[in-house]
Short mmCIF file of C-alpha atoms in Angstrom, two decimals:
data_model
loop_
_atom_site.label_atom_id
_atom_site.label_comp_id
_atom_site.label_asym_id
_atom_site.label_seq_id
_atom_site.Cartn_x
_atom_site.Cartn_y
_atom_site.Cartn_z
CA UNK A 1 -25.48 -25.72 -0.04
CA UNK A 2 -26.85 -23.00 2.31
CA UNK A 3 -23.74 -22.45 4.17
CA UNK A 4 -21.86 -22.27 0.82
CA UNK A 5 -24.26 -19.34 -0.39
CA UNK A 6 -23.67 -17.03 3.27
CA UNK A 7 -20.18 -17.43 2.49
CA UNK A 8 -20.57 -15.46 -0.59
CA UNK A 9 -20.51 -11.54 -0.23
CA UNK A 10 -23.55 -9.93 -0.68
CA UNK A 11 -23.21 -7.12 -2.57
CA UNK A 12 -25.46 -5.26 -4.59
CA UNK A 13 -24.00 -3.45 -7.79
CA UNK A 14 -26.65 -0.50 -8.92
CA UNK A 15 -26.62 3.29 -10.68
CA UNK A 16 -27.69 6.43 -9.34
CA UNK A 17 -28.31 7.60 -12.77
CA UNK A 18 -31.45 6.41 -14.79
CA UNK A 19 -30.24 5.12 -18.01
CA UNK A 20 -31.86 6.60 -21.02
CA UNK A 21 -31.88 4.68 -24.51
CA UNK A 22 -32.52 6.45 -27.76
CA UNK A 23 -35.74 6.24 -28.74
CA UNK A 24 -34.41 5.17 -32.41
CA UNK A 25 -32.75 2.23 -31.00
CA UNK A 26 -35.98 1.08 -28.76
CA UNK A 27 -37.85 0.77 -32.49
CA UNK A 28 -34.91 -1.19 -33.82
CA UNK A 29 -33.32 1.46 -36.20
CA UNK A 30 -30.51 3.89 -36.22
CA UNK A 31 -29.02 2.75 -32.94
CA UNK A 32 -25.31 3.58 -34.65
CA UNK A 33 -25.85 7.36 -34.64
CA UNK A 34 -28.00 7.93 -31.52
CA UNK A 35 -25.51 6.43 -29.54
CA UNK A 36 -22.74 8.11 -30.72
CA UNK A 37 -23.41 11.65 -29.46
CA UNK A 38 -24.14 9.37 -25.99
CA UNK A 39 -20.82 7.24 -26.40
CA UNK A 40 -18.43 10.74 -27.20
CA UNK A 41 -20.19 12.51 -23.66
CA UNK A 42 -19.48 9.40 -22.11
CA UNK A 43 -16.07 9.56 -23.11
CA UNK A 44 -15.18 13.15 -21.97
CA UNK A 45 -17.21 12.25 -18.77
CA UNK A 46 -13.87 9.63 -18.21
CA UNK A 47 -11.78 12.07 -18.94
CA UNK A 48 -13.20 14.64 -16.68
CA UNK A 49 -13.15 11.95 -13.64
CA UNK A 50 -9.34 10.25 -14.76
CA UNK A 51 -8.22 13.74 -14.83
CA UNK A 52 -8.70 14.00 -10.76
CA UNK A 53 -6.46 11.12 -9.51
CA UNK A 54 -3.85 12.71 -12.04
CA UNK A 55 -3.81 15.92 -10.16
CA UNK A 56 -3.73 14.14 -7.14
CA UNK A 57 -0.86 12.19 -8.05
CA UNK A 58 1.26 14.60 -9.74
CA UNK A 59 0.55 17.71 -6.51
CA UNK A 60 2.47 15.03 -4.62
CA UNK A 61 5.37 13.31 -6.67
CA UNK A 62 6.10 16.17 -9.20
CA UNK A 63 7.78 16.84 -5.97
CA UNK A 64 10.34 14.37 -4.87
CA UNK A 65 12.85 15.01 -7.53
CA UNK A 66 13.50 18.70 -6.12
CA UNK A 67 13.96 17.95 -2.70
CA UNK A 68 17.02 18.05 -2.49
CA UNK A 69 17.14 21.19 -4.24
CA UNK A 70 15.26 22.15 -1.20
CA UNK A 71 17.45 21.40 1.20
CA UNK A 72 20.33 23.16 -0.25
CA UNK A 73 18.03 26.41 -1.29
CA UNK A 74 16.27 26.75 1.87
CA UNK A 75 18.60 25.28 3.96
CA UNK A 76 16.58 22.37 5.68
CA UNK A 77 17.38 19.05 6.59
CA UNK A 78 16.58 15.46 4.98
CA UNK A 79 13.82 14.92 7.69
CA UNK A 80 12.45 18.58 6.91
CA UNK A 81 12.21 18.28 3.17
CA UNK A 82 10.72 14.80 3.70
CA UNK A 83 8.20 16.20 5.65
CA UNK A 84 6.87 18.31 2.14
CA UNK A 85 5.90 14.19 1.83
CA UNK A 86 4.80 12.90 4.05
CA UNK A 87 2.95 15.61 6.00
CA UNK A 88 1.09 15.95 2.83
CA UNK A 89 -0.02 12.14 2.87
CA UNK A 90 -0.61 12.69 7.00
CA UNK A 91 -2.63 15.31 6.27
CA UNK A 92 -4.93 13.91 3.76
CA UNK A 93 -5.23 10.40 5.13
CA UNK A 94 -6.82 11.43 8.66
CA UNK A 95 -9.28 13.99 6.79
CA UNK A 96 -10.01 11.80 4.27
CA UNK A 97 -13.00 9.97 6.00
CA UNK A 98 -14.52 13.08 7.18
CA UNK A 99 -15.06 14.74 3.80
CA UNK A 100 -16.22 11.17 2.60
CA UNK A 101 -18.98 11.56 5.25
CA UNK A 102 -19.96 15.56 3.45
CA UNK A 103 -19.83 13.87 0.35
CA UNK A 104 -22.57 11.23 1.76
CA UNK A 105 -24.38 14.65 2.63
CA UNK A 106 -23.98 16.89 -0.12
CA UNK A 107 -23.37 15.59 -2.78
CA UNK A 108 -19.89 14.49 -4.98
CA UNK A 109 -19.26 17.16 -6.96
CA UNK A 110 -20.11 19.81 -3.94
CA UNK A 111 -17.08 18.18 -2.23
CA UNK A 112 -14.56 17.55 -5.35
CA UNK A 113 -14.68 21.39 -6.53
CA UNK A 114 -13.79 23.11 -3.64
CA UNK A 115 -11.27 20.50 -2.73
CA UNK A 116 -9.61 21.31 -6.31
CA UNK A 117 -9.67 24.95 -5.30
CA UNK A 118 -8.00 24.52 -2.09
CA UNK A 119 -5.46 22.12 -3.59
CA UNK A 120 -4.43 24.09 -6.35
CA UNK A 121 -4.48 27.76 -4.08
CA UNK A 122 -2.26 25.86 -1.58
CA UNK A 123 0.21 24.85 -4.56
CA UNK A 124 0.45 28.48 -5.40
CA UNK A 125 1.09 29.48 -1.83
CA UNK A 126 3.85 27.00 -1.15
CA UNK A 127 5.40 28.15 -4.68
CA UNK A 128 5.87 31.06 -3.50
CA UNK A 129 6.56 30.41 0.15
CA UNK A 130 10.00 28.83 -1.85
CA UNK A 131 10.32 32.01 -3.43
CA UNK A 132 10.40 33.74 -0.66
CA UNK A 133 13.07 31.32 0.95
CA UNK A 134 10.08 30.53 3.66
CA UNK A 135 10.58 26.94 4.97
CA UNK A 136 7.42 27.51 7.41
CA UNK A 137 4.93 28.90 4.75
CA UNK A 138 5.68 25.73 2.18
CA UNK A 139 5.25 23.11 5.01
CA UNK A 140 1.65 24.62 5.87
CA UNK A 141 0.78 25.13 2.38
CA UNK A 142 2.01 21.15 2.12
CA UNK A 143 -0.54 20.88 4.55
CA UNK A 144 -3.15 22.88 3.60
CA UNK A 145 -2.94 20.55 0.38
CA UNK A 146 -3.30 17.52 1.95
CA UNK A 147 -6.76 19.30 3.75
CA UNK A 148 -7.50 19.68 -0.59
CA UNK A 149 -6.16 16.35 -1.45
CA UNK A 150 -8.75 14.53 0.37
CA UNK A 151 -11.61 15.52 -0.89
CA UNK A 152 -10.35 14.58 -4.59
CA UNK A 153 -9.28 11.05 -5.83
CA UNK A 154 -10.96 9.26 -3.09
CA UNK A 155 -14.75 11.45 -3.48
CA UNK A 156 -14.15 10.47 -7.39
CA UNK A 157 -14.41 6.89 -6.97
CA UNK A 158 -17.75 6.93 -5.02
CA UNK A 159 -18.53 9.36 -8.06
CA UNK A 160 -18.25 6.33 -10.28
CA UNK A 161 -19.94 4.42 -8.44
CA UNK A 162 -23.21 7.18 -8.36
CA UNK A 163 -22.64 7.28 -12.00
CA UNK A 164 -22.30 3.71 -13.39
CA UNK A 165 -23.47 0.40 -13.12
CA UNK A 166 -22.34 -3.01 -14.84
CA UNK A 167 -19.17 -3.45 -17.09
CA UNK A 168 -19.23 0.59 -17.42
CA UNK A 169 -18.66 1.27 -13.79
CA UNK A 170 -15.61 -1.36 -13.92
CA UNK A 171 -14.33 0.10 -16.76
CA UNK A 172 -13.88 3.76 -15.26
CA UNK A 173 -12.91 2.12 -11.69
CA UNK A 174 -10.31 0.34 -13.88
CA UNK A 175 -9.57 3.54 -15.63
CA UNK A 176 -8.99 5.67 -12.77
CA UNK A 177 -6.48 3.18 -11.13
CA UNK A 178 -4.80 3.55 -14.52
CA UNK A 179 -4.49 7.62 -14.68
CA UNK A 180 -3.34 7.06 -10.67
CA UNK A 181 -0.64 4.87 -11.76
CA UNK A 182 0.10 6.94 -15.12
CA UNK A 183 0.59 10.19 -12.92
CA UNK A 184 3.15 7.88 -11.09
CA UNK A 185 4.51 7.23 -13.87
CA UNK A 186 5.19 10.55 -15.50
CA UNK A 187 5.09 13.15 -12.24
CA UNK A 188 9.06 12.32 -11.04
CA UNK A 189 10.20 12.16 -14.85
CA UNK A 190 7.84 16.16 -15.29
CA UNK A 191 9.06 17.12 -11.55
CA UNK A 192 12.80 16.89 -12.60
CA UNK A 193 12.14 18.28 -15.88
CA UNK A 194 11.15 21.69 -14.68
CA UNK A 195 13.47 21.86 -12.15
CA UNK A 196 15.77 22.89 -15.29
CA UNK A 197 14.03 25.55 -15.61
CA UNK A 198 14.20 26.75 -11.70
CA UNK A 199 14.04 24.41 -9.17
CA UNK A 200 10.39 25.34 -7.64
CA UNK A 201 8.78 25.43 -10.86
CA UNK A 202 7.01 22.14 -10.11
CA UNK A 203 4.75 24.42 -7.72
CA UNK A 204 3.10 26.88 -9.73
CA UNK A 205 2.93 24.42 -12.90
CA UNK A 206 1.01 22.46 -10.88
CA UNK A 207 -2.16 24.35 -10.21
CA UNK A 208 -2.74 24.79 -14.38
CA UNK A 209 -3.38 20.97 -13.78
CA UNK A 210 -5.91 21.24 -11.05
CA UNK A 211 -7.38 24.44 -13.03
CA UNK A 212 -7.93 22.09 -16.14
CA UNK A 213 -9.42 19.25 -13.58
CA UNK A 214 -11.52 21.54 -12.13
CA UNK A 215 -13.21 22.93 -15.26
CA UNK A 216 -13.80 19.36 -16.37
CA UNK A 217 -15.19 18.63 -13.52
CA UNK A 218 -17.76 21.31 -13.86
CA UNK A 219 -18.96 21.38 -17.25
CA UNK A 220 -18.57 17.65 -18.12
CA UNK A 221 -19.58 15.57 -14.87
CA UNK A 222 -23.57 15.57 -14.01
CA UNK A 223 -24.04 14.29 -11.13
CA UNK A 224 -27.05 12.25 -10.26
CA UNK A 225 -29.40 13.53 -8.42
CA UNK A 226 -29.84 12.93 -4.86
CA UNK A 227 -32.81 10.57 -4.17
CA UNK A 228 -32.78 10.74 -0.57
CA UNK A 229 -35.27 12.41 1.39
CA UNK A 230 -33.10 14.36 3.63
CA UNK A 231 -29.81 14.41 5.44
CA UNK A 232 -29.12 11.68 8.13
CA UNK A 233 -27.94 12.91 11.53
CA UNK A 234 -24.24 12.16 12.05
CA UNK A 235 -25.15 9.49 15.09
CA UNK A 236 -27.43 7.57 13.15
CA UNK A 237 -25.41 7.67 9.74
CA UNK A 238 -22.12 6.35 11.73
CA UNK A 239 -24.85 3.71 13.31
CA UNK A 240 -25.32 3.17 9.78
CA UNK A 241 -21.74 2.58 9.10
CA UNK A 242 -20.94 0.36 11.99
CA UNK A 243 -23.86 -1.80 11.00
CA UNK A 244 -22.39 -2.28 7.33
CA UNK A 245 -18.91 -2.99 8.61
CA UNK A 246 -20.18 -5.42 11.51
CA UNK A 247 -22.38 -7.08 8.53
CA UNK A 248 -19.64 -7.03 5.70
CA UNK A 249 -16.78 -6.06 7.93
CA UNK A 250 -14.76 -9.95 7.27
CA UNK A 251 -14.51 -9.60 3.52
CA UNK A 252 -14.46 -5.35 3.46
CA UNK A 253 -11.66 -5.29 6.29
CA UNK A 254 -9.53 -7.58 3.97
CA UNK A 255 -10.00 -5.51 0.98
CA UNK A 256 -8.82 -2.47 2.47
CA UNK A 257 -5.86 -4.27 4.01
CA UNK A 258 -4.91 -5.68 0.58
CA UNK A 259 -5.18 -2.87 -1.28
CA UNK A 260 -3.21 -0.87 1.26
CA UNK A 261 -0.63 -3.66 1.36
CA UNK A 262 -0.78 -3.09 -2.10
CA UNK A 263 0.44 0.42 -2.85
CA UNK A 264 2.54 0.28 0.32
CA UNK A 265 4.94 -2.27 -1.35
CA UNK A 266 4.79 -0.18 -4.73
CA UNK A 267 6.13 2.74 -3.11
CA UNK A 268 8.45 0.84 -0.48
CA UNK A 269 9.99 -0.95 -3.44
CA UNK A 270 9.82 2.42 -6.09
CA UNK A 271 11.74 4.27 -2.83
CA UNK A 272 13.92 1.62 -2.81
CA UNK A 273 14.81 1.63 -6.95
CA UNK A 274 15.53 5.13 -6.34
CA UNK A 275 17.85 4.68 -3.37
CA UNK A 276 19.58 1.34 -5.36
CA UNK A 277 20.16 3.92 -9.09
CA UNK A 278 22.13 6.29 -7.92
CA UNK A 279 24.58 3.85 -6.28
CA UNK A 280 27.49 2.35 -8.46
CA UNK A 281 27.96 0.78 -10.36
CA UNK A 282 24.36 1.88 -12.19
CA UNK A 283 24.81 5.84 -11.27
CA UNK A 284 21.34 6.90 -12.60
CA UNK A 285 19.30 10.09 -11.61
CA UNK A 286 16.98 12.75 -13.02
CA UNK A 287 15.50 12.26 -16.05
CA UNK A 288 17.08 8.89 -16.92
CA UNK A 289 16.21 7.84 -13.21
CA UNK A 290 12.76 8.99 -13.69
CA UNK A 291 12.33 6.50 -16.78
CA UNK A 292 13.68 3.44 -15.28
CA UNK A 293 11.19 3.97 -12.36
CA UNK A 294 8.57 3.86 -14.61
CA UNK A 295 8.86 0.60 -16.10
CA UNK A 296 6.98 -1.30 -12.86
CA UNK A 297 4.78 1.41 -12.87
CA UNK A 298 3.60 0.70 -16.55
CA UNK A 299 3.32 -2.48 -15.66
CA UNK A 300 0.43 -1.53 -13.38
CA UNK A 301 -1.02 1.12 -15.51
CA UNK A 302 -2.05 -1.29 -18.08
CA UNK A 303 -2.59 -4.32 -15.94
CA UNK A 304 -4.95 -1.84 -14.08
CA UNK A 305 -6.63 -0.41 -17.47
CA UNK A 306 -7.15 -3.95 -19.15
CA UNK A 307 -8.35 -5.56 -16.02
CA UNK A 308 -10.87 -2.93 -15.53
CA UNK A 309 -12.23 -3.38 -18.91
CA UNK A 310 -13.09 -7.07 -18.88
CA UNK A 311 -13.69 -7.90 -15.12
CA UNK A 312 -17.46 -6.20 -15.35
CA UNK A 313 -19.51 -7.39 -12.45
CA UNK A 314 -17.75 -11.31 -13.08
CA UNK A 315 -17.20 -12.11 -9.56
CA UNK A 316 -15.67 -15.62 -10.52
CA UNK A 317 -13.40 -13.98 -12.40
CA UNK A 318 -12.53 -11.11 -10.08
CA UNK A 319 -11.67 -13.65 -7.40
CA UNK A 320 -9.79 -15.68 -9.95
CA UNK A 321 -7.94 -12.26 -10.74
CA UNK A 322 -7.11 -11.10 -7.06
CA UNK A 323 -5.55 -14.54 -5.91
CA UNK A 324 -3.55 -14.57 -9.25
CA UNK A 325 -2.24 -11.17 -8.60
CA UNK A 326 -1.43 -11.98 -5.28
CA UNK A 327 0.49 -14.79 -6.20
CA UNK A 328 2.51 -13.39 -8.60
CA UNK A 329 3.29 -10.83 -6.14
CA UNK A 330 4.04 -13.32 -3.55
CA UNK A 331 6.29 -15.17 -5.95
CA UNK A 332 8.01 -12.50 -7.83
CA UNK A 333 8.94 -10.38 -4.65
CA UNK A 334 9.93 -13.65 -2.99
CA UNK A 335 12.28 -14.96 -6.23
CA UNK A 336 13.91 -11.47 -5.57
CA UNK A 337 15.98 -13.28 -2.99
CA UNK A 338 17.56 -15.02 -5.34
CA UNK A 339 17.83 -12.78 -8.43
CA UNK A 340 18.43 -9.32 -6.38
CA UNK A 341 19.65 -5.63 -7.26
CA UNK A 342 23.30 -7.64 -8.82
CA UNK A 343 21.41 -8.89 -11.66
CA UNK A 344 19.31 -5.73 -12.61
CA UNK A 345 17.68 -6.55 -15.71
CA UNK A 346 15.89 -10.04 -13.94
CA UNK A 347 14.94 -7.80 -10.04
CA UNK A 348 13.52 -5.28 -12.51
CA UNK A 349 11.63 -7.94 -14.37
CA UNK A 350 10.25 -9.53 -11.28
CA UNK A 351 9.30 -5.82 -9.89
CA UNK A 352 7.20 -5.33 -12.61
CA UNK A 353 5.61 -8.93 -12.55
CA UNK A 354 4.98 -7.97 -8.59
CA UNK A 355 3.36 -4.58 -9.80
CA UNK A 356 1.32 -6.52 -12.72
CA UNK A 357 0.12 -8.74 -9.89
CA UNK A 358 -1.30 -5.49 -8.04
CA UNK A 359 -2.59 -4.27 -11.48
CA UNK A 360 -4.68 -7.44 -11.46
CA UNK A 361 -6.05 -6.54 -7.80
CA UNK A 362 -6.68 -3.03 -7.34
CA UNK A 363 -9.41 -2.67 -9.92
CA UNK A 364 -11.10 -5.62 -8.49
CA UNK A 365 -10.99 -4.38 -5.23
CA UNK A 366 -12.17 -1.23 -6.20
CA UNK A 367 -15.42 -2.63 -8.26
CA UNK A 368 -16.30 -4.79 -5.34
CA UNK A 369 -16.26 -1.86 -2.68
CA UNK A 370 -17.78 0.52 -4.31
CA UNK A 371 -20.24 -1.26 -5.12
CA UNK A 372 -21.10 -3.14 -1.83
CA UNK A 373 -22.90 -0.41 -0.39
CA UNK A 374 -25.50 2.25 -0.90
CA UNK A 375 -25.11 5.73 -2.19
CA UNK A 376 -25.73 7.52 0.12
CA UNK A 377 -22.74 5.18 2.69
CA UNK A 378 -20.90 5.09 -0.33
CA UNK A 379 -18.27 7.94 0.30
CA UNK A 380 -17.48 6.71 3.78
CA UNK A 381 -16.66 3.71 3.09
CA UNK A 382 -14.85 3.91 0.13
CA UNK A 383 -12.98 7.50 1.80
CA UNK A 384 -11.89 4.50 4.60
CA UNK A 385 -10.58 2.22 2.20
CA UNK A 386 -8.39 5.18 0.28
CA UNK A 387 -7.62 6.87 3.57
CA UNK A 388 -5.69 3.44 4.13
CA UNK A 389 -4.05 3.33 0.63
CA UNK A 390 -2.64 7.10 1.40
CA UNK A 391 -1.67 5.90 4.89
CA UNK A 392 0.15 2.87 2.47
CA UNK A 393 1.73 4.94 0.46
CA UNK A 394 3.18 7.03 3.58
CA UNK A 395 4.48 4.55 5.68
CA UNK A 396 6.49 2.39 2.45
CA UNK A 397 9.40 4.54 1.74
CA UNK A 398 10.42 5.35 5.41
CA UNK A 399 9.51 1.36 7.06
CA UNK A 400 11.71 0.18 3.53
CA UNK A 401 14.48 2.78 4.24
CA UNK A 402 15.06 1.88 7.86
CA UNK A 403 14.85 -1.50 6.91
CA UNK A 404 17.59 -0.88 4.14
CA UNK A 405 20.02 0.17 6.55
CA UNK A 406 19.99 -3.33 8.54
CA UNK A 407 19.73 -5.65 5.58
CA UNK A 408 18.21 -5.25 2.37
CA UNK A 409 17.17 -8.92 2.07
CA UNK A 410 14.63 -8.67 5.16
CA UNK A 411 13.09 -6.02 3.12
CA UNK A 412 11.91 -8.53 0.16
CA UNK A 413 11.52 -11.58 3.03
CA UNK A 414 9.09 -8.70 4.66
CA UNK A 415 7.23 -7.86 1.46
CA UNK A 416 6.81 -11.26 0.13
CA UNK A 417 5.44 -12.60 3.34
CA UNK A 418 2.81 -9.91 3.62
CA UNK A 419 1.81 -10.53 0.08
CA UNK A 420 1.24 -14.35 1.22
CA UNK A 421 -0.92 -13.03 3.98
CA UNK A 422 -2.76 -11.12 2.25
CA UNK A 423 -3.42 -13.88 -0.43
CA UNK A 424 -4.49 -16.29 2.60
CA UNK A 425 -6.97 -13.56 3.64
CA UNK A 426 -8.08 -12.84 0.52
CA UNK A 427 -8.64 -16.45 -0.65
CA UNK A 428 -10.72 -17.48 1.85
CA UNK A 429 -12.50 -14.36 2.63
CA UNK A 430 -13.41 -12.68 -0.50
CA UNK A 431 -15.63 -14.68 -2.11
CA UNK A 432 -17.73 -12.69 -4.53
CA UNK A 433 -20.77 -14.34 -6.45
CA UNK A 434 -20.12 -15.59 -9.68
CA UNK A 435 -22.56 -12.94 -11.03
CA UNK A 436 -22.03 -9.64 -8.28
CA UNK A 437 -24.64 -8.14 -10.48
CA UNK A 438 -27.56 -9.35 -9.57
CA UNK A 439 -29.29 -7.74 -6.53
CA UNK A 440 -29.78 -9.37 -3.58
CA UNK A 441 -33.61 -9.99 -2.61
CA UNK A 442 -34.57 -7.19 -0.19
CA UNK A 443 -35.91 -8.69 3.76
CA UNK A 444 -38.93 -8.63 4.16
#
C-alpha cells in the first residue's frame, strides 16, 4: 500500500490570493447579491487573462494567409517568408524560460505589460517595414515580437495559478486553452480577410488587439501580492529548480512531452489540411480555406473549455481524461491510414476526433503543472513546459512537409505512433491522486 501511495504525484494545489466571503453570506443571508458584484469582477478578470493567449495567437497566424503576398510584394523566397514564422516561434521559445524566471522575481503582471508593449510596437514596426518594401526591418521586427511574445501567454498561466485555487483555477486553465485554440481558429480566416483590404493590413490591425489586452490587463487583473521575503539569487533559485525537476522530474518531464507532442501534431496535421485544399480535386483557399481549417480546431476549443470546467482538482478523473484523449488520438490518427485525404468528409472527422482527444489533455496537463509547484517556481516551470509547446508548434509544419514529399502515409504512421508513446508514458507515469487538492503534509 506504501509503494502504491509514492507512485502518486505529489502535488499541492493552493491560491496566492486570500479568499474573502461576504460578510452577508457568513450570517446565512443575502449570499445571492453579495456575490454577484464578486461573480461579474470575476468574470471580466477571465476575460482580461483569455484575452492574452488571443493576442498571442492571432500576432502569429493572422499571418500565414499573406505570405505569399509577401513573396511576390517584397520579392522573397518561400524559405524567407517562412522565416516571418518560424523565427517568430524561435525567438520566443528560447526566451521564454528566462522571462519565466523575472516573473518568479517580479511579479506577473510586471512581466505581461511590457511584453504587450513590445509585442504590439514590434507589429507596428514590421507593418511598416512592408510598407516600406523592407524585407530586413519585418524579419527583426518578427523577431523583436517573439522577444514580446514570451513574456505573454506562457507568464498568464502561472498568473492563474497565483490567482486561483480549486475548480476556479481549472476552469480559467481550461478557459485559456480555449481562447488559444479560438484565436487558431479565427486568426487565418481574419488574416485573409484584411488582406482584401491591402495585403499588410494584418500588421497594424494587430496591435489594436494587444492595446485592448493590455488595458485589461491593467485595470482588471490584481495581482496577489508577493509573500516572499525577498528575491532569491539566480544560483540558488535554479538549485531550486533542479531540485523540483530531480523530485517530480518522471511525471513533469512527461507532461511537457505530451503536451508538446500535442500541439506539434495539431499544427503538423492543420499545415498539412492546408497543403491537401488547394490541390484538386477540392481547390479551396482564403476565406473558404480558412473555415474548413477550423472545424478540428473547434473541436479542441470546446473539448478544451468543457474539460476545464468539470475536471476541478479530480485527479481520478484527470488521469481518466488524459489516457482517453490519448487514445482517441492514437486511434483516430492511426484509422487515417485507412480512411485518408480520398474520402474527405471521414479524414476530417477523424482529425477532429484526434484534436478532441488533445482537447481532453491539454487542460489537464495544464491544472496539474501549474499547480505542482510553488509560486514563487511557478513561472519557470510552467515558461519550460510552454517554451516546449512553441518549440511544438515550430517544428510540425516543416518535419510534416518534408515528410509529405516522401510519402504522406509515414506522416499519419509517424503521428499515431508518437501519440501511443506518449499514452504509454503518460499511463504509467502520471498518476495524480484521486483528490490533487488536498495538500501534502509538510516534513518535518
Amino acid at each position: 500500500m506504501e509503494k502504491t501511495k509514492s507512485r502518486r504525484l505529489n502535488i499541492s494545489f493552493e491560491s496566492d490570493m486570500e479568499e474573502h466571503e461576504p460578510e452577508a453570506s457568513a450570517k446565512g443571508g443575502g449570499s445571492g447579491k453579495d456575490k454577484q458584484p464578486q461573480s461579474k469582477g470575476k468574470i471580466w478578470e477571465f476575460i482580461a487573462i483569455a484575452s492574452i493567449p488571443l493576442v498571442l495567437v492571432l500576432g502569429n497566424s493572422m499571418l500565414v494567409p499573406i505570405l505569399p503576398d509577401m513573396q511576390r510584394e517584397l520579392h522573397v523566397s518561400d524559405f524567407q517568408s517562412s522565416l516571418v514564422i518560424t523565427l517568430f516561434s524561435v525567438t520566443a521559445g528560447v526566451f521564454i524560460p528566462v522571462v519565466g524566471y523575472l516573473s518568479d522575481q517580479f511579479g506577473r503582471k510586471a512581466i505581461i505589460i511590457p511584453s504587450l508593449i513590445v509585442y504590439g510596437a514590434a507589429g507596428v514596426l514590421a507593418g511598416f517595414g512592408a510598407v516600406w518594401g523592407s524585407y530586413s526591418v519585418v524579419i527583426w521586427a518578427r523577431a523583436l515580437q517573439g522577444l514580446g511574445a514570451a513574456g505573454t501567454a506562457p507568464i498568464a498561466m502561472a498568473l492563474v495559478g497565483d490567482l486561483y485555487n480549486g475548480a476556479t483555477e481549472s476552469k480559467a486553465l481550461g478557459l485559456t486553452e480555449a481562447s488559444n485554440g479560438f484565436g487558431k481558429v479565427v486568426s487565418p480566416i481574419l488574416g485573409a480577410a484584411l488582406a482584401l483590404i491591402v495585403w499588410y493590413a494584418a500588421f497594424f490591425a494587430f496591435p489594436l488587439f494587444c492595446v485592448l489586452s493590455l488595458l485589461a490587463v491593467m485595470f482588471l487583473i490584481k495581482e496577489p501580492q508577493e509573500k516572499s521575503s525577498g528575491k532569491q539569487p539566480l544560483g540558488k533559485y535554479l538549485h531550486t529548480i533542479g531540485q523540483i525537476l530531480k523530485g517530480k522530474g518522471r511525471w513533469l518531464i512527461t507532461s511537457f512531452f505530451a503536451g508538446s507532442l500535442g500541439l506539434f501534431t495539431l499544427f503538423g496535421i492543420l499545415f498539412y489540411l492546408s497543403e491537401i485544399l488547394e490541390e484538386k480535386p477540392y481547390s479551396l483557399d482564403g476565406v473558404i480555406k480558412g473555415l474548413v481549417l477550423a472545424i478540428p480546431l473547434a473541436g479542441l476549443v470546446i473539448t478544451s473549455y468543457t474539460t476545464g470546467s468539470v475536471i476541478k482538482k479530480n485527479g481520478t478523473l484527470m488521469r481518466w481524461l488524459m489516457n482517453i484523449g490519448l487514445i482517441l488520438s492514437t486511434a483516430s490518427l492511426g484509422l487515417t491510414l485507412v480512411w485518408n485525404k480520398e474520402h474527405l468528409v471521414a479524414f476530417m472527422a477523424l482529425i477532429t476526433l484526434s484534436s478532441v482527444g488533445t482537447g481532453l489533455l491539454l487542460p489537464c496537463l495544464n491544472t496539474m503543472i501549474t499547480g505542482a509547484v510553488d509560486k514563487s517556481q511557478r513561472g519557470m516551470i510552467t515558461s519550460i513546459y510552454n517554451s516546449l509547446r512553441f518549440l511544438g508548434v515550430a517544428a510540425g509544419p516543416p518535419l510534416i512537409g518534408a515528410l509529405m514529399e516522401n510519402n504522406e502515409n509515414i506522416v499519419f504512421i509517424m503521428l499515431s505512433s508518437l501519440a501511443l508513446i506518449a499514452l504509454a508514458l503518460v499511463f504509467f507515469l502520471v498518476r495524480p491522486e484521486p483528490n490533487i487538492a488536498r495538500k501534502p503534509q509538510k516534513a518535518s
